[in-house]
Amino acid sequence: MEDSKNKAIAAISRRGFLPLLGSGLILPLLGFGKPTTAISDDEEEYQTLLKPDGTTVRVKKSVLVNSKIIEKNMSNKSLLGWLKNK
């Protein structure tokens, strides 16, 4: 049993480990690690909108075009009342 443990320890030596480490570090230089940047035709344009709290949101332009306007220039109180009813 001790003989098999010694063989396993001897198999993982510095001389065996360094080539594996070196080949692992050179793989990104060969191009295997690069992500693919395929642009699909279905990708829509986005518009960046600003929320009242100051954060930004990316929304598809088609959603904005197809949206239904309930009431223009609605106050915050009436909007909150409308949301509570829904």
PDB file of C-alpha atoms in Angstrom:
ATOM      1  CA  MET A   1       0.000   0.000   0.000  1.00  0.00           C
ATOM      2  CA  GLU A   2       2.751   2.423   0.862  1.00  0.00           C
ATOM      3  CA  ASP A   3       4.415   1.608  -2.438  1.00  0.00           C
ATOM      4  CA  SER A   4       1.336   2.753  -4.403  1.00  0.00           C
ATOM      5  CA  LYS A   5       1.173   5.993  -2.356  1.00  0.00           C
ATOM      6  CA  ASN A   6       4.824   6.696  -3.125  1.00  0.00           C
ATOM      7  CA  LYS A   7       4.205   6.143  -6.844  1.00  0.00           C
ATOM      8  CA  ALA A   8       1.267   8.560  -6.804  1.00  0.00           C
ATOM      9  CA  ILE A   9       3.360  11.202  -5.046  1.00  0.00           C
ATOM     10  CA  ALA A  10       6.279  10.627  -7.400  1.00  0.00           C
ATOM     11  CA  ALA A  11       3.984  10.969 -10.443  1.00  0.00           C
ATOM     12  CA  ILE A  12       3.068  14.523  -9.408  1.00  0.00           C
ATOM     13  CA  SER A  13       6.501  16.058  -9.409  1.00  0.00           C
ATOM     14  CA  ARG A  14       7.685  19.532 -10.231  1.00  0.00           C
ATOM     15  CA  ARG A  15       8.948  18.386 -13.622  1.00  0.00           C
ATOM     16  CA  GLY A  16       5.540  16.914 -14.471  1.00  0.00           C
ATOM     17  CA  PHE A  17       3.562  19.851 -13.148  1.00  0.00           C
ATOM     18  CA  LEU A  18       5.393  22.725 -14.832  1.00  0.00           C
ATOM     19  CA  PRO A  19       4.633  21.682 -18.450  1.00  0.00           C
ATOM     20  CA  LEU A  20       0.953  21.325 -17.574  1.00  0.00           C
ATOM     21  CA  LEU A  21       0.952  24.744 -15.964  1.00  0.00           C
ATOM     22  CA  GLY A  22       2.750  26.315 -18.907  1.00  0.00           C
ATOM     23  CA  SER A  23       0.391  24.801 -21.471  1.00  0.00           C
ATOM     24  CA  GLY A  24      -2.596  25.972 -19.428  1.00  0.00           C
ATOM     25  CA  LEU A  25      -1.273  29.530 -19.423  1.00  0.00           C
ATOM     26  CA  ILE A  26      -0.592  29.583 -23.172  1.00  0.00           C
ATOM     27  CA  LEU A  27      -4.096  28.426 -24.215  1.00  0.00           C
ATOM     28  CA  PRO A  28      -5.645  31.933 -24.021  1.00  0.00           C
ATOM     29  CA  LEU A  29      -2.879  33.202 -26.314  1.00  0.00           C
ATOM     30  CA  LEU A  30      -3.846  30.630 -28.943  1.00  0.00           C
ATOM     31  CA  GLY A  31      -7.426  31.882 -29.092  1.00  0.00           C
ATOM     32  CA  PHE A  32      -9.268  29.060 -27.356  1.00  0.00           C
ATOM     33  CA  GLY A  33     -10.285  31.310 -24.491  1.00  0.00           C
ATOM     34  CA  LYS A  34     -11.829  34.089 -26.587  1.00  0.00           C
ATOM     35  CA  PRO A  35     -15.612  34.417 -26.401  1.00  0.00           C
ATOM     36  CA  THR A  36     -17.545  34.445 -29.630  1.00  0.00           C
ATOM     37  CA  THR A  37     -19.039  37.795 -30.532  1.00  0.00           C
ATOM     38  CA  ALA A  38     -21.727  36.748 -32.985  1.00  0.00           C
ATOM     39  CA  ILE A  39     -24.249  39.510 -33.577  1.00  0.00           C
ATOM     40  CA  SER A  40     -27.699  38.196 -34.326  1.00  0.00           C
ATOM     41  CA  ASP A  41     -30.117  39.957 -36.658  1.00  0.00           C
ATOM     42  CA  ASP A  42     -32.894  39.642 -34.059  1.00  0.00           C
ATOM     43  CA  GLU A  43     -31.076  41.973 -31.704  1.00  0.00           C
ATOM     44  CA  GLU A  44     -33.102  45.141 -31.268  1.00  0.00           C
ATOM     45  CA  GLU A  45     -31.989  48.642 -30.421  1.00  0.00           C
ATOM     46  CA  TYR A  46     -32.250  49.774 -26.846  1.00  0.00           C
ATOM     47  CA  GLN A  47     -32.946  53.187 -25.381  1.00  0.00           C
ATOM     48  CA  THR A  48     -31.618  54.265 -21.999  1.00  0.00           C
ATOM     49  CA  LEU A  49     -34.209  55.877 -19.748  1.00  0.00           C
ATOM     50  CA  LEU A  50     -33.744  57.623 -16.422  1.00  0.00           C
ATOM     51  CA  LYS A  51     -35.882  56.555 -13.469  1.00  0.00           C
ATOM     52  CA  PRO A  52     -37.014  59.083 -10.812  1.00  0.00           C
ATOM     53  CA  ASP A  53     -34.497  57.740  -8.284  1.00  0.00           C
ATOM     54  CA  GLY A  54     -31.618  58.514 -10.667  1.00  0.00           C
ATOM     55  CA  THR A  55     -30.833  55.015 -11.926  1.00  0.00           C
ATOM     56  CA  THR A  56     -30.840  54.121 -15.606  1.00  0.00           C
ATOM     57  CA  VAL A  57     -32.826  51.409 -17.359  1.00  0.00           C
ATOM     58  CA  ARG A  58     -32.289  49.936 -20.835  1.00  0.00           C
ATOM     59  CA  VAL A  59     -35.580  49.369 -22.654  1.00  0.00           C
ATOM     60  CA  LYS A  60     -36.200  48.010 -26.154  1.00  0.00           C
ATOM     61  CA  LYS A  61     -37.424  50.673 -28.565  1.00  0.00           C
ATOM     62  CA  SER A  62     -40.191  48.395 -29.826  1.00  0.00           C
ATOM     63  CA  VAL A  63     -41.650  48.252 -26.306  1.00  0.00           C
ATOM     64  CA  LEU A  64     -41.763  52.037 -26.176  1.00  0.00           C
ATOM     65  CA  VAL A  65     -43.420  52.282 -29.595  1.00  0.00           C
ATOM     66  CA  ASN A  66     -46.032  49.629 -28.747  1.00  0.00           C
ATOM     67  CA  SER A  67     -46.814  51.015 -25.282  1.00  0.00           C
ATOM     68  CA  LYS A  68     -50.259  52.365 -24.512  1.00  0.00           C
ATOM     69  CA  ILE A  69     -50.521  55.875 -23.027  1.00  0.00           C
ATOM     70  CA  ILE A  70     -53.178  55.929 -20.330  1.00  0.00           C
ATOM     71  CA  GLU A  71     -53.016  59.576 -19.383  1.00  0.00           C
ATOM     72  CA  LYS A  72     -50.467  62.250 -20.242  1.00  0.00           C
ATOM     73  CA  ASN A  73     -48.918  64.348 -17.473  1.00  0.00           C
ATOM     74  CA  MET A  74     -50.257  62.122 -14.704  1.00  0.00           C
ATOM     75  CA  SER A  75     -49.406  63.215 -11.154  1.00  0.00           C
ATOM     76  CA  ASN A  76     -47.723  60.871  -8.715  1.00  0.00           C
ATOM     77  CA  LYS A  77     -50.815  60.655  -6.476  1.00  0.00           C
ATOM     78  CA  SER A  78     -53.106  59.685  -9.329  1.00  0.00           C
ATOM     79  CA  LEU A  79     -50.545  57.152 -10.594  1.00  0.00           C
ATOM     80  CA  LEU A  80     -50.281  55.536  -7.160  1.00  0.00           C
ATOM     81  CA  GLY A  81     -54.059  55.393  -6.931  1.00  0.00           C
ATOM     82  CA  TRP A  82     -54.266  53.809 -10.368  1.00  0.00           C
ATOM     83  CA  LEU A  83     -51.605  51.218  -9.465  1.00  0.00           C
ATOM     84  CA  LYS A  84     -53.431  50.272  -6.258  1.00  0.00           C
ATOM     85  CA  ASN A  85     -56.605  49.554  -8.241  1.00  0.00           C
ATOM     86  CA  LYS A  86     -54.786  47.169 -10.570  1.00  0.00           C
TER      87      LYS A  86
END
